[in-house]
XYZ file of C-alpha atoms in Angstrom:
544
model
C -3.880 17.488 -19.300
C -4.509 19.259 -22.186
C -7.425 21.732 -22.783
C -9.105 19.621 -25.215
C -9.120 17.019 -22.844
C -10.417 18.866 -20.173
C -13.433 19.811 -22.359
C -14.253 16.283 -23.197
C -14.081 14.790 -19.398
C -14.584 18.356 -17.443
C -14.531 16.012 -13.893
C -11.284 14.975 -13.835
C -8.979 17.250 -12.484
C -5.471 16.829 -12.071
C -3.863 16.764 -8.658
C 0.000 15.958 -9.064
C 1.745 14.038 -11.728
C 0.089 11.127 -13.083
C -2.705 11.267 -10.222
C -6.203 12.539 -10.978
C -9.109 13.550 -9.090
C -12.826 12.044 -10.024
C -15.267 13.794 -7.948
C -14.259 11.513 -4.987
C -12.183 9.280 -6.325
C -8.503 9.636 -7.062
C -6.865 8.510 -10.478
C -3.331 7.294 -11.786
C -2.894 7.888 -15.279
C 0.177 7.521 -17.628
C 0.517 7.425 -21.374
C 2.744 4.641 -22.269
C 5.065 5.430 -25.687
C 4.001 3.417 -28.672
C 7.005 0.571 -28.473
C 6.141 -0.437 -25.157
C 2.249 -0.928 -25.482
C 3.121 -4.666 -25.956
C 4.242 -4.996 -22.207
C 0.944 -3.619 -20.830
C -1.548 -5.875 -23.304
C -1.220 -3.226 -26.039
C -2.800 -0.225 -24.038
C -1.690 3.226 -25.118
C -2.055 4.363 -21.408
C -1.856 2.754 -17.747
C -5.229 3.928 -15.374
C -5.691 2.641 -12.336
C -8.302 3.669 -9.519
C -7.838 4.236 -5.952
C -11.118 4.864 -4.823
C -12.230 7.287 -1.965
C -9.290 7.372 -0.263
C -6.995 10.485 1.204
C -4.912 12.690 -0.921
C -1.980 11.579 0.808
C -3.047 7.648 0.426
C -3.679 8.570 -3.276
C 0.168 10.234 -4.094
C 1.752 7.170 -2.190
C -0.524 4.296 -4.664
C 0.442 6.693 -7.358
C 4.179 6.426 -6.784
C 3.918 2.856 -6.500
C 1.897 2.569 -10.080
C 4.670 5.026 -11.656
C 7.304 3.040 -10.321
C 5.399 -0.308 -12.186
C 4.894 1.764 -15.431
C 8.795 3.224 -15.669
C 9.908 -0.534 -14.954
C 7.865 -1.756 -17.632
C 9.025 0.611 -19.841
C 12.837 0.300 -18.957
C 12.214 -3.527 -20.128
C 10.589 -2.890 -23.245
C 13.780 -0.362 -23.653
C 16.090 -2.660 -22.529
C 17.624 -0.296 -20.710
C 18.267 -0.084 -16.967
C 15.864 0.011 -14.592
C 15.303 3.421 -13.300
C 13.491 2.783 -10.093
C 15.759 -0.483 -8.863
C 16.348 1.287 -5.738
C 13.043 2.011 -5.176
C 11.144 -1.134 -6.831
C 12.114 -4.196 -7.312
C 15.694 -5.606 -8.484
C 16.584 -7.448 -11.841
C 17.360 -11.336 -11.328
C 21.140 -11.741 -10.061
C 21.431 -8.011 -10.035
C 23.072 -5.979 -7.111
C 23.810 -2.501 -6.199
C 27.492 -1.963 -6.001
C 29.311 -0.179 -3.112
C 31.942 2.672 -4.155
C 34.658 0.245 -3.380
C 33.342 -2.591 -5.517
C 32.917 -0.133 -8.151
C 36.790 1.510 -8.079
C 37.942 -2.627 -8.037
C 35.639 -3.477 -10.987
C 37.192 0.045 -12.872
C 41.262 -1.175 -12.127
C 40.656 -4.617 -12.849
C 39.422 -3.117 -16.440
C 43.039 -1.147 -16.786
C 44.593 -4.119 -16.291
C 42.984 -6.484 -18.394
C 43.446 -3.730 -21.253
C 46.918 -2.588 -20.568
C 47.747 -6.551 -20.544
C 46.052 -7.447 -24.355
C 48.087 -4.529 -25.617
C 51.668 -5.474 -24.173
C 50.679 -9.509 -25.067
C 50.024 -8.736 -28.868
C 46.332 -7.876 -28.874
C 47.283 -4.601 -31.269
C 49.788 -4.193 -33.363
C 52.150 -1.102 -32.891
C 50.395 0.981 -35.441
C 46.845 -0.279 -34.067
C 48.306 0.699 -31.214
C 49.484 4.377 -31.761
C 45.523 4.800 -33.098
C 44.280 3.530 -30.014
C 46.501 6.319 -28.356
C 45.222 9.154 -30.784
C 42.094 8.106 -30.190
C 42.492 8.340 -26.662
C 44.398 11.398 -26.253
C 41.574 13.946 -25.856
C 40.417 12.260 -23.208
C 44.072 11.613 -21.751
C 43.593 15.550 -21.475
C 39.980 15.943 -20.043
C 39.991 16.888 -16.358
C 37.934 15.035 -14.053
C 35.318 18.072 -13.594
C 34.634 18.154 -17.764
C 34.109 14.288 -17.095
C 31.720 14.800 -14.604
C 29.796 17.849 -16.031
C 29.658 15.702 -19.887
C 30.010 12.445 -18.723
C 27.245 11.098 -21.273
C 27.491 13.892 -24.386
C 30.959 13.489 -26.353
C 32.836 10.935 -24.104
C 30.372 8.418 -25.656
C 33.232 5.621 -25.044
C 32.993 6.701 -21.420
C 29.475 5.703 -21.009
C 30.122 2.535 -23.496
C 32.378 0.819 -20.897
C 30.518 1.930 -17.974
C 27.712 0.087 -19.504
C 29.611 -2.710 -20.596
C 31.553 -2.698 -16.747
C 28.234 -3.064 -15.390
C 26.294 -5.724 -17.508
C 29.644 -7.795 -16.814
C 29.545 -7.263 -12.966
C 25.794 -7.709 -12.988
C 24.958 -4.284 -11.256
C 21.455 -2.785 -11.394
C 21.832 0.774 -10.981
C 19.673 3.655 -11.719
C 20.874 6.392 -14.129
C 20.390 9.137 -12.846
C 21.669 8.014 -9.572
C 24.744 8.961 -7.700
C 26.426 5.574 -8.369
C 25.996 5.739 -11.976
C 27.762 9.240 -11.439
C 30.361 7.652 -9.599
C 31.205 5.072 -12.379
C 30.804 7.252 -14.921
C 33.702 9.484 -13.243
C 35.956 6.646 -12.167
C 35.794 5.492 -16.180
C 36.515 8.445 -17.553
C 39.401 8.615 -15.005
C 40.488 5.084 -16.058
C 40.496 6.032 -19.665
C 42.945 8.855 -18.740
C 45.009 6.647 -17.254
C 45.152 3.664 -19.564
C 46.384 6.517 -22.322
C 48.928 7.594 -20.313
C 50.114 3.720 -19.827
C 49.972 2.981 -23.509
C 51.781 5.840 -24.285
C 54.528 5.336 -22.390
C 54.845 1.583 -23.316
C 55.200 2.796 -27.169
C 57.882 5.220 -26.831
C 59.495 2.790 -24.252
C 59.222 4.734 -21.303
C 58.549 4.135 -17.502
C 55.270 3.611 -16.391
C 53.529 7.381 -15.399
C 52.982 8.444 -12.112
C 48.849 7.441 -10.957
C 46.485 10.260 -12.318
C 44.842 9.583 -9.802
C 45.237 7.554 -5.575
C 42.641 5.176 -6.599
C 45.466 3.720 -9.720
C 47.951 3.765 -7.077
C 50.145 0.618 -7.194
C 49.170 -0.426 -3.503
C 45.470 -0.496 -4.723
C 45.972 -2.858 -7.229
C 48.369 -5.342 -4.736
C 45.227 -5.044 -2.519
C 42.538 -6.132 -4.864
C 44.161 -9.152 -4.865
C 43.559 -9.427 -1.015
C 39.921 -8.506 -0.935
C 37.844 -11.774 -0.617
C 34.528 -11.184 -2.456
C 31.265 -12.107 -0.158
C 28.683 -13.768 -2.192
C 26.128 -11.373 -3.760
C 22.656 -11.554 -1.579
C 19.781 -10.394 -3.706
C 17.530 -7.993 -2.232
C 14.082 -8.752 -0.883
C 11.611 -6.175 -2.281
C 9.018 -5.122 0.256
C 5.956 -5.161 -2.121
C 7.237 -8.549 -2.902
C 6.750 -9.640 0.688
C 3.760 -7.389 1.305
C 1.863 -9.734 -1.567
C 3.521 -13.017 -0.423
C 1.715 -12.205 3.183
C -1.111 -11.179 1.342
C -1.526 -14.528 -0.642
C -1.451 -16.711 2.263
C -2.866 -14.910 4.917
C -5.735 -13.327 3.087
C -6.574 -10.471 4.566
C -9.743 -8.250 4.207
C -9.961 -5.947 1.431
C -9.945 -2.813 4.193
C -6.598 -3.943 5.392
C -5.033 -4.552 2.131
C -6.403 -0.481 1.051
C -4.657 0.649 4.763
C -1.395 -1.416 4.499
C -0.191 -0.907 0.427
C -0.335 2.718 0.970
C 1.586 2.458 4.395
C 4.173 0.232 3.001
C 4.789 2.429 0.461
C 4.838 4.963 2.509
C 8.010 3.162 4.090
C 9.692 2.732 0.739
C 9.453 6.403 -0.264
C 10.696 7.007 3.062
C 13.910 4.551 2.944
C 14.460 5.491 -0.252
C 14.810 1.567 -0.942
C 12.396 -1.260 -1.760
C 14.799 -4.177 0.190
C 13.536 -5.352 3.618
C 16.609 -6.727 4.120
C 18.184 -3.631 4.541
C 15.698 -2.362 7.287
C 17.284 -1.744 10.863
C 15.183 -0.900 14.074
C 16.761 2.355 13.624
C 14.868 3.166 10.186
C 11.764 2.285 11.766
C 11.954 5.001 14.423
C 13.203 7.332 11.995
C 10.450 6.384 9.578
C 7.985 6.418 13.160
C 8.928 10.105 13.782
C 8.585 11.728 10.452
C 5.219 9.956 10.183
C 4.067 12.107 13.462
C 5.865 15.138 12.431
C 3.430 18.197 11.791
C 3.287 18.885 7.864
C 2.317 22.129 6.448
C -0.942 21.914 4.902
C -1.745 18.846 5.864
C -3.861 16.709 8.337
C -1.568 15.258 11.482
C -1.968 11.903 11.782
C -2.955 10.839 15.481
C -0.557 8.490 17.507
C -3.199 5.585 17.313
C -3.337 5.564 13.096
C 0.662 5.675 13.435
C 0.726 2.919 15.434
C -2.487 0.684 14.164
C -1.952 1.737 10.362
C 1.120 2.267 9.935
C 3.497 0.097 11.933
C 1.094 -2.240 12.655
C 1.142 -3.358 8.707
C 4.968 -3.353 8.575
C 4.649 -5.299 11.712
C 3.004 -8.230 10.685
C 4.568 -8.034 6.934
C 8.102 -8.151 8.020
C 6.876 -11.084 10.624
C 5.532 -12.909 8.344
C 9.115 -12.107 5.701
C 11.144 -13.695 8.838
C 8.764 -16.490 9.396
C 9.024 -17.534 5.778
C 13.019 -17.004 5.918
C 12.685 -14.127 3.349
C 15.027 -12.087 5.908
C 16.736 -12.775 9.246
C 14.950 -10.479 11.691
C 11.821 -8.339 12.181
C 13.237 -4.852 12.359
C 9.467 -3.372 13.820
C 9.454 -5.521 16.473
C 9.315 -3.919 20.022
C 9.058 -0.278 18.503
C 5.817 1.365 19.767
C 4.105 4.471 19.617
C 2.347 5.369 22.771
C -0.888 6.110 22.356
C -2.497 9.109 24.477
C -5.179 8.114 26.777
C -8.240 9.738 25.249
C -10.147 11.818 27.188
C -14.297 11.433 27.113
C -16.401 13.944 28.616
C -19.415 11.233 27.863
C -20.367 9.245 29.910
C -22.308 6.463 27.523
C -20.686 5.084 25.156
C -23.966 4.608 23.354
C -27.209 6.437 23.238
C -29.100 8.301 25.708
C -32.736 7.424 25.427
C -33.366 10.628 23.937
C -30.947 10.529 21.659
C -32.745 6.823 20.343
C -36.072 8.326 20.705
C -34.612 11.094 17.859
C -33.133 8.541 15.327
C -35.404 5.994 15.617
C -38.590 8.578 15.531
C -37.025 9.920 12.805
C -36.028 7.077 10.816
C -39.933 5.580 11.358
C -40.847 8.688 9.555
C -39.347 8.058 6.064
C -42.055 6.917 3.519
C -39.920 4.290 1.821
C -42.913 3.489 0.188
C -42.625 6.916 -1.768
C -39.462 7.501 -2.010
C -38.288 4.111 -3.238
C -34.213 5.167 -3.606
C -31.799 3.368 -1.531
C -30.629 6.268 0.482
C -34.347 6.417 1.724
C -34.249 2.782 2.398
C -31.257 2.585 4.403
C -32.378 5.488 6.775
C -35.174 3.833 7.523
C -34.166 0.562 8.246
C -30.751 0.356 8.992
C -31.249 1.980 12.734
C -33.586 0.212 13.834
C -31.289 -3.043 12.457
C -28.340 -2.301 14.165
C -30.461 -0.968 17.446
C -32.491 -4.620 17.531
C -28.771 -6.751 16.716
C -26.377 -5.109 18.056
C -24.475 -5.721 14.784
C -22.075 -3.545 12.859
C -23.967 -1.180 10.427
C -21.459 -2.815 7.372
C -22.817 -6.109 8.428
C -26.467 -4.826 8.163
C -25.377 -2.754 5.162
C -23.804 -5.631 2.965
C -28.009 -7.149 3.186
C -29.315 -9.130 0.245
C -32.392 -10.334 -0.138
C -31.577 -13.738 0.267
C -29.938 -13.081 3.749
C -32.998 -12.608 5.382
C -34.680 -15.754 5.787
C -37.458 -17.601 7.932
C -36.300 -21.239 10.084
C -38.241 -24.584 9.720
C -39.571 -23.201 13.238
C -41.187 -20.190 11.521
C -38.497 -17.747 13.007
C -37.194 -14.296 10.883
C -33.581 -13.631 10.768
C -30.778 -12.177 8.938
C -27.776 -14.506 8.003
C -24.842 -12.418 8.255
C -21.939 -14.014 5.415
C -18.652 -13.359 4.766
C -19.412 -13.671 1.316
C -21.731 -10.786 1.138
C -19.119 -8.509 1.624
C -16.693 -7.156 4.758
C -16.688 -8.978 7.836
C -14.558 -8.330 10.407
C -14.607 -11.703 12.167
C -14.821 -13.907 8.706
C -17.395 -16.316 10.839
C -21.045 -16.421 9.482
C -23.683 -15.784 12.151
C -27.381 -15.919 11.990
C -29.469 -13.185 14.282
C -33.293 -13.370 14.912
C -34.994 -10.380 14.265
C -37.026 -8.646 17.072
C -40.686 -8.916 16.760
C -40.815 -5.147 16.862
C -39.000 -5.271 13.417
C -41.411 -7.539 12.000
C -44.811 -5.546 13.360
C -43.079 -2.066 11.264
C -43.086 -4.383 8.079
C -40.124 -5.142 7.722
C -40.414 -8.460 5.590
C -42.755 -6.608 3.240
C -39.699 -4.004 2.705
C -37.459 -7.091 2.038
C -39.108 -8.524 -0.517
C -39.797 -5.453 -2.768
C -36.411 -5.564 -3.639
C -34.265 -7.887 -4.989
C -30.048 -7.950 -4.493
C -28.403 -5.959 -2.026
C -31.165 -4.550 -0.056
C -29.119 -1.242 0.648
C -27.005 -0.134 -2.647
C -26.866 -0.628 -5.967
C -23.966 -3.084 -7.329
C -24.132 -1.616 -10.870
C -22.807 1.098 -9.379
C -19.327 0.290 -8.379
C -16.724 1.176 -10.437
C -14.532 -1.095 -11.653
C -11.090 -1.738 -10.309
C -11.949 0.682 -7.267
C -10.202 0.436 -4.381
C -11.848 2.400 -2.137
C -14.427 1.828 0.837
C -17.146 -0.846 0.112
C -20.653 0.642 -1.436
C -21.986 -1.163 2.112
C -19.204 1.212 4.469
C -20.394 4.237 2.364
C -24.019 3.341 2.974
C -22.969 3.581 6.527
C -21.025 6.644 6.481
C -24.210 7.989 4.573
C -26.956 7.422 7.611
C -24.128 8.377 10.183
C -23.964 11.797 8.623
C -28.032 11.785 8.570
C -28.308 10.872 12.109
C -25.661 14.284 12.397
C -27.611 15.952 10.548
C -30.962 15.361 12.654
C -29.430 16.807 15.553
C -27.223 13.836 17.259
C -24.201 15.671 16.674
C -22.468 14.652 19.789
C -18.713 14.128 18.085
C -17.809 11.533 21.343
C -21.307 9.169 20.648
C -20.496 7.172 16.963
C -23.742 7.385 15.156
C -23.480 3.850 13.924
C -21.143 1.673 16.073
C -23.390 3.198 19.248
C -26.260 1.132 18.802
C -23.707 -2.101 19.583
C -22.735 -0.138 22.822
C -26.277 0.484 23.694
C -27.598 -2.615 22.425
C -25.459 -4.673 25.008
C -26.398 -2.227 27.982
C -30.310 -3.361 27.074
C -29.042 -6.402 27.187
C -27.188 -7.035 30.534
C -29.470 -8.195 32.892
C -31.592 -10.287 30.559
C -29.778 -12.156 28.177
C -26.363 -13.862 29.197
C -22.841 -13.185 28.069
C -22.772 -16.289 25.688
C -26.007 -15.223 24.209
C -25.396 -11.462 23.780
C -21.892 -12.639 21.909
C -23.720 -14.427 19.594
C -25.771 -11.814 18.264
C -22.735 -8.738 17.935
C -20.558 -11.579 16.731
C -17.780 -11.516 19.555
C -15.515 -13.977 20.115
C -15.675 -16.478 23.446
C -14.436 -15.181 26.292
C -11.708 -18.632 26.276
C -11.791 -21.749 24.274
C -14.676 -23.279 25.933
C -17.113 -20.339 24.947
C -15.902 -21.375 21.515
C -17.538 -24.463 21.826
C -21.033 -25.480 20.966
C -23.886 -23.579 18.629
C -26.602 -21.221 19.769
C -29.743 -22.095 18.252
C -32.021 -19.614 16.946
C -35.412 -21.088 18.891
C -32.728 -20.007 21.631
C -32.252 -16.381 20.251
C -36.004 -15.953 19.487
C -36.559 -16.965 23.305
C -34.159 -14.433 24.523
C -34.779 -11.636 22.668
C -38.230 -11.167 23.914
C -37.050 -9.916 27.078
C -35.231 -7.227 25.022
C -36.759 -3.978 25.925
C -39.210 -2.669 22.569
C -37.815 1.006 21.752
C -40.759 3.012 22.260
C -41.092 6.264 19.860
């Protein structure tokens, strides 16, 4: 970045190439040269926003955006695609093996040793071509490696033209393009040598090389050629599973970055190609200890990480994009965790010190959201047992009053994440209703806890409702519950159920924390909310 630029946008910092940091928020930026602005709506420069996510999250999105930009660019070019091993794979291309590649180079001697002895030169066009060729007939293979691409320009000519014939995608600065590139210029060598000889009617030269050997060529003629398959790129299949399954947006933000974290790893973007044994390789480097930075736990290996590639490459075999699921039945066992809690949810006194404390914001004063959210969202989750995103993701229309007179919250999938993607409605305790909370609702108007005109655009990050959550969590820290093993939101469902056993049934508590029957009959039939109102008032008030 230059200096000038730094002066005009002091906040954004760069991080590593192409990848920016924004206060929280991590960046991918690349200028794209003026001739191919076309291919990217006429933009002088690709951005692209990951949101609050982890630095390590951050580098893998940005390796998957540079990968996008240098393919798009290679096309405008139209020149070969730099990341095909990594990305995805021209139509009808392959990657050549070193054997298909030394078959490909000897089938080229012979076709031009065979147009000059059938007439394709004349003598003297012929004795040119030799003269022409006789430099090179005296370049050693180690100046044709070391300058493969500077003065033996007809070197890289065939190559190229070897390739586009054979239909090979390969990238060039790769190891196979080196490995052409040497086999030409070794094939150029010989083919003088041949030529020469057949002018001043000589026998045919000894090989320059084992790979011109005579037995080489008798068996080329023997190797039957397996149909091409093309390659099934990963990101490919990731957004195939993606478009039919539909999956929430926090599972798309875990799995991209884990997926690419895969490809980087392979070194490879074909899921054909994957083997069990990749898998545990790519399994163990994941939960090897890296200097400098945070180790991921077995759980996140196994939940994040291969659980993503899981169901991906289940969903690739299920849809015939590739024969076999090579994650399935590799596991990463997962530490029993050890809790020296007992509750899973709050103590008494530990309510008594949120709840107090939350009753004791003047929201009426300090009319900001963050205010708003403290005060309220507690006592929400403590009264419904529901997740604090649920609660969070609150607009005013949500909260609405029955036919019967009865308050509650509708909780929709369309308001924002949802883990179950089932709409629920929850009555709201009396006790809710006494501390004002209608009033509260309706001095707003929108989501009751955030501000949409603040979300940036193209973010991928966590939802403004999850960082509303992640906000009062740290407050509730911050007010002295700072027990790491109790979870300062996702407690109140814990301690909301243990109010609840006793006095409301199984079926009923389900249906306000939004669990699942216990089979397929508790699936069956609607709880009404004259039912919920009944029930909760033998819900224990939370006295502060």
């Amino acid at each position: 970045m230059s200096a000038a630029k730094s002066k005009v946008n002091p906040t954004l910092q760069r991080v590593a190439k192409n990848l920016h940091r924004r206060g929280n928020s991590y960046e991918f930026r690349k200028v794209i040269p003026p001739y191919a602005r076309a291919a990217f709506g006429g933009k002088g420069a690709y951005w692209k926003s990951f949101g609050d996510v982890s630095l390590r999250e951050a580098e893998h999105c940005a390796a998957e955006c540079r990968r996008y930009c240098d393919r798009k660019i290679a096309e405008a070019a139209n020149i070969p695609d730099p990341t095909a091993r990594l990305a995805s794979f021209k139509p009808g291309g392959h990657v050549p093996d070193r054997a298909e590649i030394d078959r490909a180079v000897r089938s080229w001697v012979l076709d031009r040793e065979q147009s000059a002895a059938g007439g394709g030169l004349d003598r003297d066009a012929m004795r040119q071509r030799v003269r022409d060729l006789a430099l090179i007939a005296e370049v050693t293979p180690t100046h044709l490696r070391e300058d493969r691409r500077g003065s033996l320009l007809s070197v890289g000519w065939t190559a190229e033209h070897i390739a586009a014939s054979h239909h090979w995608v390969l990238p060039p600065d790769g190891p196979l393009a080196d490995y052409l590139h040497d086999r030409v210029g070794r094939a150029e060598r010989e083919l003088a040598l041949r030529v020469k000889a057949e002018l001043n009617y000589e026998d045919r030269p000894a090989p320059t090389h084992p790979m011109f050997d005579p037995a080489a060529f008798a068996d080329d003629k023997t190797v039957v050629i397996a149909p091409k398959r093309l390659p099934v790129p990963i990101m490919d299949m990731f957004e195939g599973y993606a478009a039919e399954r539909q999956p929430g947006q926090k599972t798309m933000k875990k799995w991209r970055p884990a997926l690419a974290s895969l490809i980087t790893h392979l070194g490879h973007d074909d899921a054909a190609r994957v083997t069990p044994d990749d898998i545990v390789a790519w399994k163990d480097a994941l939960l090897r200890p890296v200097e400098g930075e945070a180790v991921r736990s077995a759980a996140t290996v196994r939940d994040g990480y291969l659980g993503g590639a899981k169901a991906v490459f289940e969903w690739g075999k299920g849809n015939r994009r590739i024969e076999s699921n090579p994650v399935a039945g590799i596991t990463v066992r997962v530490p029993k965790r050890i809790r020296n809690r007992s509750l899973k949810g709050f103590t008494p006194a530990e309510a008594k010190i949120v709840l107090g404390a939350a009753l004791a914001i003047d929201w009426h004063s300090d009319t900001s959201f963050g205010a708003f959210s403290r005060r309220w969202l507690p006592w929400l989750c403590a009264y419904t047992g529901a997740r604090v995103t649920e609660m969070a993701q609150l607009r005013r229309e949500d909260v609405q009053r029955s036919e019967e007179g009865i308050w509650y919250v509708s909780v929709r999938p369309e308001a924002g994440t949802q883990k179950s993607g089932l709409a629920r409605d929850v009555v709201l305790h009396p006790h809710l209703l006494e501390q004002g909370f209608i009033e509260a609702v309706l001095t707003r108007s929108g989501p009751l806890f955030f501000d949409p005109t603040r979300k940036r655009k193209g973010s991928t990050g966590n939802s403004q409702a999850q960082k509303v959550g992640q906000r009062v969590a740290d407050w509730v820290r911050s007010i002295g519950v700072d027990d790491l093993e109790l979870q300062p939101n996702h407690g109140w469902r814990h301690t909301f159920i243990t109010n609840a056993r006793g006095r409301i049934d199984g079926d009923m508590r389900r249906a306000f924390v939004g669990h699942s029957g216990k089979d397929e009959h508790g699936e069956y039939g609607d709880v009404t909310l004259p039912d919920m109102f009944n029930v909760l008032k033998l819900f224990p008030r939370y006295n502060v």
